[in-house]
Coordinates of C-alpha atoms in Angstrom, one line a residue:
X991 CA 99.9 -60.3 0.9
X992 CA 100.8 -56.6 -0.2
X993 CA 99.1 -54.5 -1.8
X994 CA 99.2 -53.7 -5.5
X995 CA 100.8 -50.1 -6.7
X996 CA 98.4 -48.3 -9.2
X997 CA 100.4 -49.7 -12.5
X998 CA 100.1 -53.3 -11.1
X999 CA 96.4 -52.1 -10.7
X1000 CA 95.8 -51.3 -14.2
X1001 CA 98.5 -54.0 -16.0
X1002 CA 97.0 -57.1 -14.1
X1003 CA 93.1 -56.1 -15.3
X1004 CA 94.5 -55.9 -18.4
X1005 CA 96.4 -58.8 -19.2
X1006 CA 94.6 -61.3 -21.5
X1007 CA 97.0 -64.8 -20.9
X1008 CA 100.3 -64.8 -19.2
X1009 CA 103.5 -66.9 -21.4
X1010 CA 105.5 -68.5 -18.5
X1011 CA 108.9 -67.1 -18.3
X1012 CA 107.6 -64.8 -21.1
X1013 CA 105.9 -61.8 -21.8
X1014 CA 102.0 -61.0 -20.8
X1015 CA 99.4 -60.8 -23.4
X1016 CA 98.1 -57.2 -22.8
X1017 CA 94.9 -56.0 -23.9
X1018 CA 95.1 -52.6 -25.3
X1019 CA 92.3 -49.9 -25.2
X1020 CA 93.4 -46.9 -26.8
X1021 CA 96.0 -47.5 -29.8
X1022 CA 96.8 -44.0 -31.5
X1023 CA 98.9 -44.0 -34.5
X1024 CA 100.3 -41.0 -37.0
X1025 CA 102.0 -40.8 -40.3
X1026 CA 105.3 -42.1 -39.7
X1027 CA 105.1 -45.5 -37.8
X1028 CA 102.0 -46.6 -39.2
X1029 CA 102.9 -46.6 -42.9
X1030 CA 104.2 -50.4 -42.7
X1031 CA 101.9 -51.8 -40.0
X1032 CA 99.7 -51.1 -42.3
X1033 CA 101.4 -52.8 -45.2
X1034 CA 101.8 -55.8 -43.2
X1035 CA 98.3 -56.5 -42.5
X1036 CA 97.6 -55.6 -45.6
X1037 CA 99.7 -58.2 -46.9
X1038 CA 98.4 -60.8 -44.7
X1039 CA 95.4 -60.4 -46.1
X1040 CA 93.5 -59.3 -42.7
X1041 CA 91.6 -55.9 -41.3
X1042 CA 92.1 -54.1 -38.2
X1043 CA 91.0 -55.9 -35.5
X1044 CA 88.8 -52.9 -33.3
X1045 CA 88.9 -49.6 -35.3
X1046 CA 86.9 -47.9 -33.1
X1047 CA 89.6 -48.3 -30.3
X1048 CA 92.2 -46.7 -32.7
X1049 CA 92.8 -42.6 -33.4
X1050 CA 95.3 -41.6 -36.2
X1051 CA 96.4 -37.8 -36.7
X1052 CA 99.4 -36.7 -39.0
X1053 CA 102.4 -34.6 -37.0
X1054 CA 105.5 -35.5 -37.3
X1055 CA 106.2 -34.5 -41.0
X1056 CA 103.3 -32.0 -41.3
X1057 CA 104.8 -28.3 -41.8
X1058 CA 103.6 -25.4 -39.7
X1059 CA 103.0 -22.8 -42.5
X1060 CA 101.0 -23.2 -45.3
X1061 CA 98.7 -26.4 -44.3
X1062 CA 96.4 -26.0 -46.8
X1063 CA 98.7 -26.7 -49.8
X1064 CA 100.1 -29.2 -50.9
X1065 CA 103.5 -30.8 -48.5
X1066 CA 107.0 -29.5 -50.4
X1067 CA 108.8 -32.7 -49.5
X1068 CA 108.0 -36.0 -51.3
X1069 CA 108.2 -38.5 -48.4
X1070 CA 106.5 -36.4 -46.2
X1071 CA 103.5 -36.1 -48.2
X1072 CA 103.9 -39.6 -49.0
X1073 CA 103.3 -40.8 -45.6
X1074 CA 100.5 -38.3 -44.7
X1075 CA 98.6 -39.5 -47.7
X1076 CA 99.2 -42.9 -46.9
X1077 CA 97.5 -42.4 -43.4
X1078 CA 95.0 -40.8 -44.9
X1079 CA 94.4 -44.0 -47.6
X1080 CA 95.5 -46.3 -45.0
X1081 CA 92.3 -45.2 -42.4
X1082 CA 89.9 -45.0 -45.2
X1083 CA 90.4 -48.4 -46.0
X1084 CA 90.3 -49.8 -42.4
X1085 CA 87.7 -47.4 -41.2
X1086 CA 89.9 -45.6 -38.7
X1087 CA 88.8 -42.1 -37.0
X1088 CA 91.5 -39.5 -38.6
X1089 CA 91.8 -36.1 -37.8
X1090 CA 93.8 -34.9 -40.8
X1091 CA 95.5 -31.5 -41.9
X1092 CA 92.4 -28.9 -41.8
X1093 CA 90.6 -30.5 -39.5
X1094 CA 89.7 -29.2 -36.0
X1095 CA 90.9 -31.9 -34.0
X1096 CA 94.0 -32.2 -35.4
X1097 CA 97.4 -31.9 -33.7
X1098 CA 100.0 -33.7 -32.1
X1099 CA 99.1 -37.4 -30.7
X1100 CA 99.8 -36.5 -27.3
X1101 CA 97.9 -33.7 -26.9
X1102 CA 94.9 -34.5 -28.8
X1103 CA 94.6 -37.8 -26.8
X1104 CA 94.0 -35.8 -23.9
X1105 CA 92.2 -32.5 -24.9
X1106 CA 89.5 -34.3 -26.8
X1107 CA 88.7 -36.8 -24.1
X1108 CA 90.1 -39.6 -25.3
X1109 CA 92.5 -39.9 -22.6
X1110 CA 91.3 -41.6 -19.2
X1111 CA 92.1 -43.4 -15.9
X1112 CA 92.7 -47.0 -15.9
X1113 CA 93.0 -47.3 -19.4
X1114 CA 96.1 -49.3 -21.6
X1115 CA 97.3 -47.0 -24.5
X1116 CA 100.4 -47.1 -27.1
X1117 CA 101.6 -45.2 -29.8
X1118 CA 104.2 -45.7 -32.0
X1119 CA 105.9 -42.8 -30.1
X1120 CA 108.7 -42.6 -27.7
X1121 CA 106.3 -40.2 -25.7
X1122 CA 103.3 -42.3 -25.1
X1123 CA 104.0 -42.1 -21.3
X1124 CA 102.5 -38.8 -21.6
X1125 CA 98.9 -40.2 -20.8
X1126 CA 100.2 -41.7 -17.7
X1127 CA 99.4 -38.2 -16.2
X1128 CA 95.8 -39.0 -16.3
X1129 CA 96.8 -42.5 -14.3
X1130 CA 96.7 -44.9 -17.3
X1131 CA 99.4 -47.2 -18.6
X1132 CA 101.1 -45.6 -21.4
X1133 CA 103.7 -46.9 -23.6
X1134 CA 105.0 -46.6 -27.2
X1135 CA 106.0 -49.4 -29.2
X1136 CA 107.8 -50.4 -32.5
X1137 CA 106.3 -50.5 -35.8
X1138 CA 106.2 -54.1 -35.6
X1139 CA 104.2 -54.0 -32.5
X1140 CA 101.7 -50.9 -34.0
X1141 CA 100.7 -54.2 -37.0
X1142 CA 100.3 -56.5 -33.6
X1143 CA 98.0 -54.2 -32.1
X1144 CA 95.9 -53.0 -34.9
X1145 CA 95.7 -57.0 -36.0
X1146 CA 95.1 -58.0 -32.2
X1147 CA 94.1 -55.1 -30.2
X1148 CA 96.9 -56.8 -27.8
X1149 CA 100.7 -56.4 -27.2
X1150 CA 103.2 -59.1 -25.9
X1151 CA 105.0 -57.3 -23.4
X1152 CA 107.5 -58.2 -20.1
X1153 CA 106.3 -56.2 -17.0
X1154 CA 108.5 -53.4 -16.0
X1155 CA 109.2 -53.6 -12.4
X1156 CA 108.1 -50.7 -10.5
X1157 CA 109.5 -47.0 -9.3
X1158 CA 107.7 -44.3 -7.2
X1159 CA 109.6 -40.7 -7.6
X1160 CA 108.3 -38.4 -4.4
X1161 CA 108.6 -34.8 -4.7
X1162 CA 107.6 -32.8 -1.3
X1163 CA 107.0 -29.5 -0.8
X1164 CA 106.5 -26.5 -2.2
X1165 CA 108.0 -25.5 -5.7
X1166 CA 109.8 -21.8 -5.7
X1167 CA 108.8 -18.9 -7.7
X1168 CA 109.9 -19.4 -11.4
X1169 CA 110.0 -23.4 -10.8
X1170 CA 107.6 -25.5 -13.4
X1171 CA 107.0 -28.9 -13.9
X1172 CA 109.1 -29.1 -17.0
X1173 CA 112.3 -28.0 -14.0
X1174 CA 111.3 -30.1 -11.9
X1175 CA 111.3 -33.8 -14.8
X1176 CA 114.6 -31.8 -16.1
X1177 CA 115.7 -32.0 -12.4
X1178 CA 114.9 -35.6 -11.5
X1179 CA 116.8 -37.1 -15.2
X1180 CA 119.4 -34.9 -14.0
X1181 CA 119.9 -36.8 -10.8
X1182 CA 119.0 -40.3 -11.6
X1183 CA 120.7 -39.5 -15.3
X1184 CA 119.3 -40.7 -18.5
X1185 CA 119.4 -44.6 -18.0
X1186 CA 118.4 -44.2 -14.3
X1187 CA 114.9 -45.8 -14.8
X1188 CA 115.7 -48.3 -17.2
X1189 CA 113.3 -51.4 -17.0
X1190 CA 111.3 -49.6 -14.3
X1191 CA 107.8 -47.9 -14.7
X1192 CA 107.4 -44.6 -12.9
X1193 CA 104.8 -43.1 -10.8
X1194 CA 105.3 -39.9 -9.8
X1195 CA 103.9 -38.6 -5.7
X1196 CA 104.4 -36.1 -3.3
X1197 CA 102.6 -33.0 -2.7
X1198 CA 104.6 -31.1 -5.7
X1199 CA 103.4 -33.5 -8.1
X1200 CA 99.6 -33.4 -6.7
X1201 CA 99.5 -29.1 -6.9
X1202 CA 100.3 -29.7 -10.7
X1203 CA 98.0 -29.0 -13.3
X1204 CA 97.0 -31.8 -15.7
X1205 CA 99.3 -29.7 -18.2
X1206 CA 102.1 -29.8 -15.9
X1207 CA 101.5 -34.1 -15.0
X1208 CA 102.0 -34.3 -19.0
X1209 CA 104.9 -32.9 -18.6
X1210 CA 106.6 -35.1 -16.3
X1211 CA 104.9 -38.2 -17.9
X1212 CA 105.9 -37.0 -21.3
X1213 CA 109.2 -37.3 -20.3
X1214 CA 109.7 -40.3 -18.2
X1215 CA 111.1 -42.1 -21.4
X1216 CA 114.2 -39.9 -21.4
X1217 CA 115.4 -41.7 -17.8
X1218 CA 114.8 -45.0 -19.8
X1219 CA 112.0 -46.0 -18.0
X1220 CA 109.4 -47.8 -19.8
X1221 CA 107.0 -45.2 -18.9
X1222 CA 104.8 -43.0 -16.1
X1223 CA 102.3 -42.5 -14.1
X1224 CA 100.4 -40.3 -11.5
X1225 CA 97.5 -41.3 -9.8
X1226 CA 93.9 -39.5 -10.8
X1227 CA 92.9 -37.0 -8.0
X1228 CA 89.9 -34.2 -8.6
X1229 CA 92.2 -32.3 -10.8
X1230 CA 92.4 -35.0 -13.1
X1231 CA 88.3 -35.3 -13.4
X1232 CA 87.8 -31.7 -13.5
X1233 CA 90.3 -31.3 -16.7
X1234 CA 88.1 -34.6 -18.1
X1235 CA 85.0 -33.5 -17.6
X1236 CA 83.1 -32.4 -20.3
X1237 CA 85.5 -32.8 -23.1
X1238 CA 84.6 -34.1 -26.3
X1239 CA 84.8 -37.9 -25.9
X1240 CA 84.4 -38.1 -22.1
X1241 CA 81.5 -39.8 -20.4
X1242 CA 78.5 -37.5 -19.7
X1243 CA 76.3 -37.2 -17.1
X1244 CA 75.1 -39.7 -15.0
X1245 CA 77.7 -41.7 -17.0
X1246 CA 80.6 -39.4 -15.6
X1247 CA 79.9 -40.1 -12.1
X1248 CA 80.1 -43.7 -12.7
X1249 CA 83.4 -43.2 -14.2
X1250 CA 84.5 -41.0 -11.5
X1251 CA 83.6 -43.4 -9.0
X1252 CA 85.8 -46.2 -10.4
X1253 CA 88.6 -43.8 -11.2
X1254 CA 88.5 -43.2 -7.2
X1255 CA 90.0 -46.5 -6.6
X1256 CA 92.7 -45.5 -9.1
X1257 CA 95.6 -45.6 -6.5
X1258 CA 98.3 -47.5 -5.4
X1259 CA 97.7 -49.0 -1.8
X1260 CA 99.4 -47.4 1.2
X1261 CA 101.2 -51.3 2.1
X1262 CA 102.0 -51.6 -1.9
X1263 CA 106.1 -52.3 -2.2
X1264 CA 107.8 -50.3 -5.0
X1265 CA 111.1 -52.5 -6.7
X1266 CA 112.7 -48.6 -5.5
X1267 CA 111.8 -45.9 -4.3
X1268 CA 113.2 -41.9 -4.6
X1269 CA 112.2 -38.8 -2.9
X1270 CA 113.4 -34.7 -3.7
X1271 CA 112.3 -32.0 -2.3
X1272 CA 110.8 -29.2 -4.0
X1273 CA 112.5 -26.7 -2.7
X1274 CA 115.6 -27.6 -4.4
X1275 CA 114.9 -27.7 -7.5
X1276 CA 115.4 -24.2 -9.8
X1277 CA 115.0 -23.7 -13.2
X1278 CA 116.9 -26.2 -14.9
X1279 CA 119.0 -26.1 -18.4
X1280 CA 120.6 -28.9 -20.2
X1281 CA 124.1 -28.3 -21.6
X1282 CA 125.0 -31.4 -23.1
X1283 CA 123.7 -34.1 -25.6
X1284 CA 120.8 -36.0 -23.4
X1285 CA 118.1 -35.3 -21.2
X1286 CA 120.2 -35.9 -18.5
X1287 CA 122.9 -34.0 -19.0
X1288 CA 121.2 -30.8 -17.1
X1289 CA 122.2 -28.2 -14.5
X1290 CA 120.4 -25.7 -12.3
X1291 CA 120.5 -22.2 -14.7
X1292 CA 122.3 -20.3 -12.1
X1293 CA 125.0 -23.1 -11.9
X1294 CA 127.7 -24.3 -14.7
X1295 CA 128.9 -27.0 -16.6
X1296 CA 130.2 -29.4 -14.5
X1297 CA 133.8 -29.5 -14.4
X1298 CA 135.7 -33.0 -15.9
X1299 CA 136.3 -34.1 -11.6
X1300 CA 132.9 -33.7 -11.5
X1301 CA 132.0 -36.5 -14.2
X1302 CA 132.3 -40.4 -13.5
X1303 CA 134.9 -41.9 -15.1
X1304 CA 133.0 -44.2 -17.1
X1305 CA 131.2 -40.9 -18.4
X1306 CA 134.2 -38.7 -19.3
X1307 CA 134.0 -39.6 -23.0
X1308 CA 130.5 -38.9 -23.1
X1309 CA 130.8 -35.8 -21.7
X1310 CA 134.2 -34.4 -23.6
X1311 CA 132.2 -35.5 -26.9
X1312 CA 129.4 -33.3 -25.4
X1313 CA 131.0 -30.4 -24.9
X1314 CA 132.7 -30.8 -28.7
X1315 CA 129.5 -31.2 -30.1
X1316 CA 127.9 -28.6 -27.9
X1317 CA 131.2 -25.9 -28.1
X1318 CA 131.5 -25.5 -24.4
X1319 CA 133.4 -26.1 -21.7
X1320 CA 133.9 -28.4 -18.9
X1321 CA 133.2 -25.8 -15.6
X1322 CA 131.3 -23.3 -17.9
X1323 CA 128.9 -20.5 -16.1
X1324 CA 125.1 -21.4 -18.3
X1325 CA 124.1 -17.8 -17.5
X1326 CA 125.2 -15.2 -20.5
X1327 CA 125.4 -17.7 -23.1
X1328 CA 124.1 -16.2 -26.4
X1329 CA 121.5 -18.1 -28.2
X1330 CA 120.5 -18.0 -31.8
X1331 CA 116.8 -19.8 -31.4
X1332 CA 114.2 -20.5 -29.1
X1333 CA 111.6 -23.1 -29.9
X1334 CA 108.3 -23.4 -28.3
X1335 CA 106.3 -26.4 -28.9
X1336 CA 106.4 -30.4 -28.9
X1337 CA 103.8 -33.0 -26.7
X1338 CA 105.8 -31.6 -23.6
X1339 CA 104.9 -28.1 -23.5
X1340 CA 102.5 -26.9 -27.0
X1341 CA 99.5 -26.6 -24.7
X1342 CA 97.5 -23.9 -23.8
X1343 CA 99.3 -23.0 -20.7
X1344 CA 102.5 -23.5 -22.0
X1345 CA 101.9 -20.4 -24.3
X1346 CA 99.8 -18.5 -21.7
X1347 CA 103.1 -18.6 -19.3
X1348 CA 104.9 -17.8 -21.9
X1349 CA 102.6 -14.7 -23.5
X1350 CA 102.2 -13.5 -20.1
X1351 CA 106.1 -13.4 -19.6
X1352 CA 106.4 -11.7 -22.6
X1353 CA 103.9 -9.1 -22.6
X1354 CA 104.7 -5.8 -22.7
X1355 CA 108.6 -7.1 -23.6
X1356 CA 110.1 -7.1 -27.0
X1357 CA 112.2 -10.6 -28.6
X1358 CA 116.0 -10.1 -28.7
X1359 CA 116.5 -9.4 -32.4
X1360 CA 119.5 -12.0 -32.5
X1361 CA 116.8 -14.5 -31.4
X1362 CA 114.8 -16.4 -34.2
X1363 CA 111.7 -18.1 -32.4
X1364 CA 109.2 -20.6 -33.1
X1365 CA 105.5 -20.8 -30.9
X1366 CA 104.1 -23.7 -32.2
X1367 CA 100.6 -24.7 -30.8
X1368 CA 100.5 -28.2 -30.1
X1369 CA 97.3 -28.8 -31.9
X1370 CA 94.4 -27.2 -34.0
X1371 CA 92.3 -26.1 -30.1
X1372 CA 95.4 -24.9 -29.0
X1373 CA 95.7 -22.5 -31.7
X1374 CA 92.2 -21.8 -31.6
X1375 CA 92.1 -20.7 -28.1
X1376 CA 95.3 -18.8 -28.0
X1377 CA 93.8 -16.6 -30.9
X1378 CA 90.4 -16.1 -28.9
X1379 CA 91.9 -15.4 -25.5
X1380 CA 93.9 -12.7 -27.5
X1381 CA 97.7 -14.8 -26.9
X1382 CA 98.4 -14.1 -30.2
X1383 CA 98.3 -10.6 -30.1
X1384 CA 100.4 -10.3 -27.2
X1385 CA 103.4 -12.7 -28.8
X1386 CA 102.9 -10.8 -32.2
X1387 CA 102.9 -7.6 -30.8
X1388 CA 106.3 -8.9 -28.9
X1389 CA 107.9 -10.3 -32.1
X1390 CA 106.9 -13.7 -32.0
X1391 CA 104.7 -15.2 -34.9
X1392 CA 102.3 -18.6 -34.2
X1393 CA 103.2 -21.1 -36.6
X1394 CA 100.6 -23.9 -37.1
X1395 CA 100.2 -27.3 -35.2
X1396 CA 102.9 -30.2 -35.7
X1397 CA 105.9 -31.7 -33.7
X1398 CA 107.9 -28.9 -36.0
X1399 CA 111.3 -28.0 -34.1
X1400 CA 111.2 -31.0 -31.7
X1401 CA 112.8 -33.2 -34.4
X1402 CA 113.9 -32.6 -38.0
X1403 CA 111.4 -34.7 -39.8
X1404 CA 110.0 -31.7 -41.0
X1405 CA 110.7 -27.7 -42.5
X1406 CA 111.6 -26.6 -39.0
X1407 CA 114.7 -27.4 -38.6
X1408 CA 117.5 -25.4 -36.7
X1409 CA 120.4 -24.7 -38.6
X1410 CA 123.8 -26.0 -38.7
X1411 CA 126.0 -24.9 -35.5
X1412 CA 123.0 -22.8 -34.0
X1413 CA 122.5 -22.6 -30.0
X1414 CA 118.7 -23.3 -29.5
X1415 CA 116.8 -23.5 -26.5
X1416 CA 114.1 -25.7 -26.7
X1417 CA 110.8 -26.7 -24.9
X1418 CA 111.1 -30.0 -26.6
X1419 CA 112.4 -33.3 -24.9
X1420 CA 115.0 -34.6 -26.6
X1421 CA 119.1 -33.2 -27.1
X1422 CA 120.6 -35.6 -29.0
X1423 CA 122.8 -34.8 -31.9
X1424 CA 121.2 -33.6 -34.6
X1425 CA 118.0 -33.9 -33.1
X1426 CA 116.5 -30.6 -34.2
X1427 CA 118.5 -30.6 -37.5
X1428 CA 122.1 -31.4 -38.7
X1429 CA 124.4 -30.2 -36.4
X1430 CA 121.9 -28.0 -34.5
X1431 CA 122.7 -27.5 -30.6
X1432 CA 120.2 -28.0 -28.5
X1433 CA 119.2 -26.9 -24.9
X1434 CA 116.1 -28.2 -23.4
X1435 CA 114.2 -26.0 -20.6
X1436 CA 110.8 -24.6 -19.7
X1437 CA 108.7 -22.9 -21.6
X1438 CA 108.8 -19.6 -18.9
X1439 CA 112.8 -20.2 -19.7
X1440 CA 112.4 -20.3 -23.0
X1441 CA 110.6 -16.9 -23.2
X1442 CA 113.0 -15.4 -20.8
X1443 CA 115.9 -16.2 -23.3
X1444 CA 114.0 -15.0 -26.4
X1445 CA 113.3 -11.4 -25.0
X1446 CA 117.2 -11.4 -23.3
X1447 CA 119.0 -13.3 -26.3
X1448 CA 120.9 -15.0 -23.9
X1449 CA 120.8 -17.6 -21.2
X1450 CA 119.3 -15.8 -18.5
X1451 CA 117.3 -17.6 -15.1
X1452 CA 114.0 -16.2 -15.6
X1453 CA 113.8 -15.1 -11.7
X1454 CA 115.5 -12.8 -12.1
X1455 CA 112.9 -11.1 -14.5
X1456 CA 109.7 -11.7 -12.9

C-alpha cells in the first residue's frame, strides 16, 4: 500500500462518516468568521431556533468593511456598520471570542489566526474567505467556504465536503537577490495559469519553499486559491515551531513539546503518490508583475506583455478584453509604466516583514510625488510593532503614512478604494475588474516591488535599486 501525502494525513483523522459516492463529513477545529459572511449564518440558526454548536472552537474579527482611519468613531457607511455591529450582537449572543474594532488582537482573519497562536499543525480550519488556504503554511488543512456552509459549521462544527485530489509544487534551489515568496506564487499561477489547480489541493516542497519564513509560506498559501485549487499546504519543519512558540494561544511548556512531537510526524511519506506533480527552479524566477485581469496573467518585471501569438487561442478574448480594461498593449515593455497608487496591505503581505522589507527599501528614499500610497498593517500587533521598532518613522519620514488595520485596498468593500481609471500596484491577491474599486487597474506584485514603484513612480525591477 502507499503511503499517505500530508493532506491525506490530516483529511482522513478528520473525517467524522464518509457518504458513498458523496462528500466526507469533516470535522472542523478552527472556524473563524468576520463581518461580512457571517451576518446570515447567523440568521439561519437563529431562525432554526438552535445555538452554536462549539463556540470555543470559533474566532470572529471585523475586516473587510472596517475603515483604516478614524476607528474609534462611528463607520460613515450604513451597511458597513451594519454588519460590524451585527458581529458584534451576533457573538454576544452565541458566546463567540471577538476581537472587535479597538481591541488589540484585532485585524485581518488571516493574520490574526496565526500571530496570536491560534493557527497550528494538523489542524482543519475554514473561513468564509477565499484565502483560508493561508493557514496551510503552518501544515493544516485550510479552506474557505460559502455562507451556507459558515451556518453548517457553526450548527455542526462539521462540513460536507468532496476530497480534492492531490498536487505537490517543488521549487529547488536558491532564490536570486530581489526574488520573494510573493514572485515566486506570482510565478507558479503564471505558469500553470489561473484554473491550473482546479479540484486539486496543493502542497508546496523544495528547498526554496523550506528557506522561507512562516511570513513568506503565508504567502504562497494565501494564494493558492487564485490557481483554483481548493487550497495549500507546506509541511511544519523547526521554522514553523519556532514562529509558534510562545504566542498567545499556543501550548506552553511541557505542553509544547508534546505538540511539537506530534507535529514531527506532520509530513507526507517519501512512497506517497501525488494525482500530479510540478517542479521550477528557483533560479528562474524574478520579480514578477501581473498585467492583465487575473492572478495569472503575470510576467517577469524585466519582460513584456505578451504579444497576441503568444496567447492560446482559446484565450485571445480574454486577453484583448485585458488589455482594454487594463489600457495596454499586446507585446508591451512592463518597465517605465507610470503608476498612480501603490497599496501595501491585504492577508498576503500586511505582516510585519512585509513592511520591514518595505521600510528598509525605502529608508533614506523619498515617494514619487505622482504616487498616492497606502501601508496598511495587517492587524492591531502589526501596527503596534512597526511603531516600536521605529518602521513608522522611516515610511513617514519617506512620505508614506500608516493607515490602521483592515483588508482596505485589497477589495472595495470599504473607504479605500482606488479610483476610476488609476494604475495601482498592489500587494494584494486579486486583479479582477473592479476589484479595488470601479474601474480601478490593478497590478499585483511584492511588497519590495511595490516600494520600489512608490519612491520611482513608475514600474521599475527593484534590482536594479538595491
Amino acid at each position: 500500500m502507499a503511503g499517505k501525502t500530508l493532506f491525506d494525513k490530516i483529511w482522513d483523522a478528520h473525517v467524522v462518516d464518509e457518504i458513498e459516492g458523496g462528500p466526507s463529513v469533516l470535522y472542523i477545529d478552527k472556524h473563524l468568521i468576520h463581518e461580512v459572511t457571517s451576518p446570515q449564518a447567523f440568521a439561519g440558526i437563529d431562525k432554526r431556533g438552535i445555538k452554536v454548536a462549539r463556540p470555543q472552537n470559533t474566532v470572529a474579527t471585523p475586516d473587510h468593511n472596517v475603515p483604516t482611519v478614524d476607528q474609534h468613531l462611528p463607520i460613515k457607511d450604513q451597511l458597513s456598520r451594519f454588519q460590524v455591529n451585527k458581529l458584534t450582537e451576533n457573538c454576544q449572543k452565541h458566546g463567540v471570542t471577538l476581537y472587535g474594532l479597538g481591541h488589540p488582537f484585532q485585524g485581518i482573519v488571516h493574520v490574526i489566526g496565526p500571530e496570536l497562536g491560534i493557527t497550528q499543525p494538523g489542524m482543519t480550519m475554514v473561513c468564509g474567505d477565499s484565502h483560508t488556504s493561508t493557514h496551510g503554511a503552518f501544515g493544516s488543512v485550510a479552506f474557505g467556504i460559502g455562507t451556507s456552509e459558515v451556518e453548517m459549521v457553526l450548527a455542526t462544527q462539521c462540513i460536507l465536503q468532496p476530497k480534492p485530489k492531490r498536487m505537490r509544487i517543488n521549487v529547488e534551489g536558491k532564490l536570486s537577490k530581489g526574488v520573494t515568496a510573493k514572485d515566486i506564487i506570482l510565478y507558479i499561477i503564471a505558469k500553470i495559469t489561473a484554473s491550473g489547480g482546479t479540484g486539486y489541493f496543493i502542497e508546496y516542497a523544495g528547498s526554496a519553499i523550506r528557506s522561507l519564513s512562516m511570513e513568506g509560506r503565508m504567502t504562497i498559501c494565501n494564494m493558492s486559491i487564485e490557481s483554483g485549487a481548493r487550497g495549500g499546504l507546506i509541511a511544519p519543519d523547526e521554522t514553523t515551531f519556532n514562529y509558534i512558540k510562545g504566542r498567545e494561544f499556543a501550548p506552553k511548556g511541557a505542553d509544547f513539546d508534546k505538540a511539537v512531537a506530534k507535529w514531527k510526524k506532520l509530513k507526507t511519506d517519501a512512497d506517497a503518490i501525488f494525482d500530479m506533480e510540478l517542479t521550477y527552479d528557483a533560479a528562474d524566477i524574478e520579480p514578477m508583475i501581473t498585467y492583465g485581469t487575473n492572478p495569472g496573467m503575470g510576467a517577469k518585471i524585466s519582460g513584456h506583455i505578451p504579444s497576441e501569438k503568444e496567447i492560446e487561442k482559446s484565450n485571445l478574448t480574454t486577453f484583448k478584453k485585458s488589455m482594454d480594461y487594463m489600457g495596454f498593449n499586446a507585446g508591451d515593455i512592463l518597465i517605465g509604466k507610470p503608476v498612480d497608487y501603490v497599496f501595501v496591505g491585504s492577508c498576503t503581505n500586511g505582516r510585519i516583514e512585509d513592511l520591514r522589507e518595505v521600510a528598509q527599501f525605502v529608508k533614506g528614499k523619498k515617494k514619487a510625488a505622482n504616487v498616492t500610497a497606502w501601508i496598511v498593517p495587517g492587524s492591531r500587533q502589526v501596527e503596534k510593532q512597526a511603531i516600536e521598532e521605529g518602521l513608522t518613522a522611516i515610511l513617514e519620514s519617506a512620505g508614506f503614512k500608516l493607515r490602521q488595520p483592515g483588508c482596505s485596498a485589497c477589495l472595495a468593500m470599504n473607504d479605500d478604494k482606488i479610483p476610476e481609471g488609476k494604475l495601482a500596484v498592489s500587494t494584494s491577491n486579486r486583479n479582477f475588474e473592479g476589484r479595488q474599486g470601479p474601474g480601478a487597474k490593478t497590478m499585483l506584485a511584492s511588497p519590495l516591488t511595490a516600494a520600489a514603484v512608490a519612491v520611482s513612480g513608475k514600474i521599475v525591477d527593484p534590482r536594479t535599486l538595491l
